[in-house]
Coordinates of C-alpha atoms in Angstrom, one line a residue:
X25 CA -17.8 148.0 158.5
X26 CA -14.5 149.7 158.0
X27 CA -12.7 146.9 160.2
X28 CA -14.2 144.3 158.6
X29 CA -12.8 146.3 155.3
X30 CA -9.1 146.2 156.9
X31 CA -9.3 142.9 158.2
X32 CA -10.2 142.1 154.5
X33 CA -7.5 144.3 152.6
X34 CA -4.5 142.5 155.3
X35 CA -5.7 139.5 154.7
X36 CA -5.9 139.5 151.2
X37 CA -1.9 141.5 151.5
X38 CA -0.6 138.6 153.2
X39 CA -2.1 135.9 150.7
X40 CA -0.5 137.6 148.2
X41 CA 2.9 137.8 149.8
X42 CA 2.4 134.1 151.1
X43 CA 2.0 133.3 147.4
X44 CA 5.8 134.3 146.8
X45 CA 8.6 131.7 147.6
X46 CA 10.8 133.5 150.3
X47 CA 13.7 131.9 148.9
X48 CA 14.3 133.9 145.4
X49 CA 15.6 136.8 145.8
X50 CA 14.9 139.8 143.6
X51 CA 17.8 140.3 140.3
X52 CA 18.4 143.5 138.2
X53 CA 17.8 142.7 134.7
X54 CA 21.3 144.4 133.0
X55 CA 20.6 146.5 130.2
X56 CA 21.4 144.5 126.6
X57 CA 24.6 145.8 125.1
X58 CA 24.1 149.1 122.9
X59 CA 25.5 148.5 119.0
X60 CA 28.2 150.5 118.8
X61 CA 27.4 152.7 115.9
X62 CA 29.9 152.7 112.5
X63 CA 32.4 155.0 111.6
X64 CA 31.3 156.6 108.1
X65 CA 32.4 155.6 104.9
X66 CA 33.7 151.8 106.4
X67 CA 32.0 148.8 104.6
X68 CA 30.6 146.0 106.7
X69 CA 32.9 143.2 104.6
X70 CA 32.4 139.5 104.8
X71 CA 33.0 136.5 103.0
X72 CA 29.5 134.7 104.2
X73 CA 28.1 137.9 102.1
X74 CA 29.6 137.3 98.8
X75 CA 27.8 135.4 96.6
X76 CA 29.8 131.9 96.2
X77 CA 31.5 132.0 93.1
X78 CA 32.8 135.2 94.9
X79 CA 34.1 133.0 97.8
X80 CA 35.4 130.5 95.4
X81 CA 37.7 132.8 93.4
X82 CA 39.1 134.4 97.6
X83 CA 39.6 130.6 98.2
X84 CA 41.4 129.8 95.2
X85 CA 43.3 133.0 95.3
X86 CA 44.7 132.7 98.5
X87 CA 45.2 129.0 98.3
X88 CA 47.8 130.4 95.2
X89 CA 49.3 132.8 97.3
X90 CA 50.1 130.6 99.8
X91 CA 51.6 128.0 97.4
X92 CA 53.5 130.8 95.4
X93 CA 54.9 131.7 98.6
X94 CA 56.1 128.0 99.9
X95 CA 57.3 127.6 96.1
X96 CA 59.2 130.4 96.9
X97 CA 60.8 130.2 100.4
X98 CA 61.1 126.3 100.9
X99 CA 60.3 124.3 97.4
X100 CA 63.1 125.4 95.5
X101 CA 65.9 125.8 97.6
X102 CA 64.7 122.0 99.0
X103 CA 64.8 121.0 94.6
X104 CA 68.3 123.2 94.5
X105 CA 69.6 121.3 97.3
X106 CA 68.0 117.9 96.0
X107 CA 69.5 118.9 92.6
X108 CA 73.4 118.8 94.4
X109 CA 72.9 115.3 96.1
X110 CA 71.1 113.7 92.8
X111 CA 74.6 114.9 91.0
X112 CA 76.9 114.1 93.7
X113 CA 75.0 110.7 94.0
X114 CA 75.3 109.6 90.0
X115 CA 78.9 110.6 90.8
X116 CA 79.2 108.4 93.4
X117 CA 77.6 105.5 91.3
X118 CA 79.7 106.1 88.2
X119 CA 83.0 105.9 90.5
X120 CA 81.5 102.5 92.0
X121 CA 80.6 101.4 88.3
X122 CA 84.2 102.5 87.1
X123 CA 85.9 100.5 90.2
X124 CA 83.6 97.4 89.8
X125 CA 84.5 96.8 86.1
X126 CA 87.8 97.1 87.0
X127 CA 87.6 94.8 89.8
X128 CA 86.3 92.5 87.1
X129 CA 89.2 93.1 84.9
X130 CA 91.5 92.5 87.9
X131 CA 92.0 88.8 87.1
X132 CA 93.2 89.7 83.5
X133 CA 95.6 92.1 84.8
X134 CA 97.2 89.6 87.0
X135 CA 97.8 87.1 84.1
X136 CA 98.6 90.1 81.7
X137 CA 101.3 91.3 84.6
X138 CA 102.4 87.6 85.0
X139 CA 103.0 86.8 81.0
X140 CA 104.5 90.6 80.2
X141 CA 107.1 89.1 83.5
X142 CA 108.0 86.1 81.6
X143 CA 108.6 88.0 78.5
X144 CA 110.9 90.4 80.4
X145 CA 113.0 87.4 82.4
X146 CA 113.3 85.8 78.6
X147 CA 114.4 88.9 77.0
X148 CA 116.9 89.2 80.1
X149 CA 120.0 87.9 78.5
X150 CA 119.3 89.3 75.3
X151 CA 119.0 92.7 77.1
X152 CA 120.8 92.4 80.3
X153 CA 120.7 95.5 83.2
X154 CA 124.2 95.6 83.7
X155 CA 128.0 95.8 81.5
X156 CA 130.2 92.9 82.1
X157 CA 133.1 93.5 79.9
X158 CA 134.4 90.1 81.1
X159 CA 131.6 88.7 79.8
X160 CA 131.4 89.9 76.4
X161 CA 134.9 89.7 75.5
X162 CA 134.8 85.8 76.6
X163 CA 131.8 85.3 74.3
X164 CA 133.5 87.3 71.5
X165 CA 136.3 85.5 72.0
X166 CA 134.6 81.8 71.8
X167 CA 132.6 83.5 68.6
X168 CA 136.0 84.2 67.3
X169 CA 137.5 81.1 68.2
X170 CA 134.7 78.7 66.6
X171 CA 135.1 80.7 63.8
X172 CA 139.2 80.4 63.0
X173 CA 139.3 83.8 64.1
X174 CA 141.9 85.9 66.0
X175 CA 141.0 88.7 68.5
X176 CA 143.8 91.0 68.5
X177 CA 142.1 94.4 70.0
X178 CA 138.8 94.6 72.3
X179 CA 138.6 98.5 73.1
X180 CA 135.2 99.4 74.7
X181 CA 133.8 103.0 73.2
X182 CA 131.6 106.0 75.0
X183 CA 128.0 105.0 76.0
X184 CA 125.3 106.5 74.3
X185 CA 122.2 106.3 76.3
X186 CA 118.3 106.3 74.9
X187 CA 115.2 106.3 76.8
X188 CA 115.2 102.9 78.4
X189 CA 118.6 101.7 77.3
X190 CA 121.7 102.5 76.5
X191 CA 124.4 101.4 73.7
X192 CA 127.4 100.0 74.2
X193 CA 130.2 100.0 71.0
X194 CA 133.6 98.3 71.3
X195 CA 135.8 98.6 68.5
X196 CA 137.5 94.8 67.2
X197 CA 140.6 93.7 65.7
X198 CA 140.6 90.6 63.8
X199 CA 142.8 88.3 61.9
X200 CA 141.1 86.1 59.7
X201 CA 140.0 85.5 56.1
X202 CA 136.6 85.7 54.2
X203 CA 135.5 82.0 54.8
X204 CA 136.1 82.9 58.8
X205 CA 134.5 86.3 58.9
X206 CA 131.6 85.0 57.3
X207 CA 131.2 82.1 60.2
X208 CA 131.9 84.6 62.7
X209 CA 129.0 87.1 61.4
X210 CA 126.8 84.4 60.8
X211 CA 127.8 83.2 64.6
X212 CA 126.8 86.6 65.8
X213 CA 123.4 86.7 64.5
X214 CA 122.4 83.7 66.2
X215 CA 123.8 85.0 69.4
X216 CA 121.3 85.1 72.4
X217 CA 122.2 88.3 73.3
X218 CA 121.8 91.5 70.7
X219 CA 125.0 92.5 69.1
X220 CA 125.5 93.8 65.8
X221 CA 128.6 94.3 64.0
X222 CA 129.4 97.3 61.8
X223 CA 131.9 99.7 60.1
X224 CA 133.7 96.7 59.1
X225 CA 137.1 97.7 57.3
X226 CA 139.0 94.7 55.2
X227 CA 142.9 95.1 55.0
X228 CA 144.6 91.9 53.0
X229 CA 148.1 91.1 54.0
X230 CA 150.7 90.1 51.9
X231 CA 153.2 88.2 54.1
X232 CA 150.2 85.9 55.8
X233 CA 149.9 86.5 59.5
X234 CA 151.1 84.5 62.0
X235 CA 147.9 82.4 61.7
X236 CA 147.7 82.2 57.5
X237 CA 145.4 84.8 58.0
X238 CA 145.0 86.8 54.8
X239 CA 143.4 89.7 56.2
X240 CA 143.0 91.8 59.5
X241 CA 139.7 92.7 60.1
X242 CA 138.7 96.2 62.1
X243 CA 135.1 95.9 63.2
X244 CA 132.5 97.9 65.7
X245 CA 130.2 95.7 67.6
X246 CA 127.7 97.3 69.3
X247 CA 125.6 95.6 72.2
X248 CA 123.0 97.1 74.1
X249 CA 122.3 97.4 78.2
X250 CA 118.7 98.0 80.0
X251 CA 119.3 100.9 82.2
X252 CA 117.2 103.0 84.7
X253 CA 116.7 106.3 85.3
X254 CA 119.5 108.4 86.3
X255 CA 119.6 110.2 90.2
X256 CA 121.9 112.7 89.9
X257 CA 120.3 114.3 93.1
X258 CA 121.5 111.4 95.2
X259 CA 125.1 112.2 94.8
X260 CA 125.1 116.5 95.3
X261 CA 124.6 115.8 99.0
X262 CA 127.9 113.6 99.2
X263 CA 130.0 116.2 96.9
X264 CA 128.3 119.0 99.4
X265 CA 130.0 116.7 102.6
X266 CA 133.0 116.4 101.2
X267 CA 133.8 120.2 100.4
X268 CA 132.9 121.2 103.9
X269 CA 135.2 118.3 105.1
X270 CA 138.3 119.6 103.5
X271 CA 137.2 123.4 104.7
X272 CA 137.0 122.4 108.3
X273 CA 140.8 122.3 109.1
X274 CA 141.0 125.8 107.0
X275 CA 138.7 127.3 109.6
X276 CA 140.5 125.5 112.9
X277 CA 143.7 127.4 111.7

């Protein structure tokens, strides 16, 4: 009986352990993390908590922070600097504007330049650049001549110079009578080039003149001469060469 009982109990032992698959082996289950426990007096805070008009005003208040702050540090030194190039730019345009018109104006310019040249080349030998007292005592002379006049004195006077021209005067001594001093002024004022006649002084002679003239004639006739701009600059450096010229053989002895 009691081996029949043994034989039993092993039997039944080594069912039991032919029931269990050799291959798993036998894990620890690790003990589930412990919560830490909270310190006192901090509150458990979240947003998934609040109620959601509660997350809608944290949204929209750090969605204004965040644009206050790029306001701040990038928009408006980027409008400031947007600002420079928008006013340097309608510069920039107005200059172009201001050169294209006058490109446009260019042509009329050109034939302005060209007609104010043939004015200047006509007025020329009414206004010459330069004295020729040759000249004008040759002209005076035929004046004088076509007019039954005699030229007894031709004395050019002192210059007085204006802006952009300069006068001439040269005193006159005439023989002559009324009839030919008339001729001669009237001859005068029809003269190409500008000369008027003034301070005229009448004397009548008694005995006649060699001529029959009745009466010398003492006259001023002024002309006038286009003249540049004076360079008295040019000139110092040659009185400057010529001093230290003459000093030179001073300091040899």
């Amino acid at each position: 009986m009691r081996a029949a009982g043994r034989s039993s109990g092993s039997s039944s032992r080594f069912a039991a352990r032919s029931r269990c698959p050799v291959s798993t082996p036998w894990r620890r289950r690790r003990p589930a993390p412990r919560a830490q426990p909270r310190a006192a007096g901090v509150a458990d805070f979240s947003l998934t908590k609040l109620p959601w008009y509660a997350q809608m005003g944290a949204f929209v208040a750090v969605s204004a922070a965040l644009a206050g702050a790029f306001y701040y540090f990038v928009e408006r030194r980027e409008q400031a600097a947007l600002a420079v190039q928008a006013r340097e730019l309608s510069d920039i345009r107005g200059r172009i504007s201001r050169g294209q018109s006058t490109a446009r104006q260019l042509p009329e310019f050109r034939k302005e330049i060209g007609t104010l040249e043939a004015r200047l080349d006509a007025l020329k030998p009414i206004l010459p650049d330069e004295r020729d007292v040759g000249d004008l005592l040759r002209r005076v002379q035929t004046l004088a001549t076509q007019s039954n006049l005699q030229v007894r004195g031709f004395r050019p006077q002192a210059i007085t110079t204006r802006d952009m021209h300069a006068e001439w005067p040269i005193a006159l001594q005439l023989e002559g009578n009324y009839h030919n001093l008339g001729l001669f002024l009237d001859r005068v004022s029809k003269f190409p080039r500008i000369i008027n006649v003034g301070n005229l002084t009448l004397t009548a002679r008694e005995d006649g003149g060699t001529s029959g003239a009745s009466m010398d004639i003492a006259a001023t006739a002024t002309t006038f001469v286009l003249v540049d701009a004076p360079a008295p600059v040019s000139e110092s450096p040659a009185k400057g060469k010529k001093g230290t010229a003459k000093k030179s053989p001073a300091k040899k002895r």
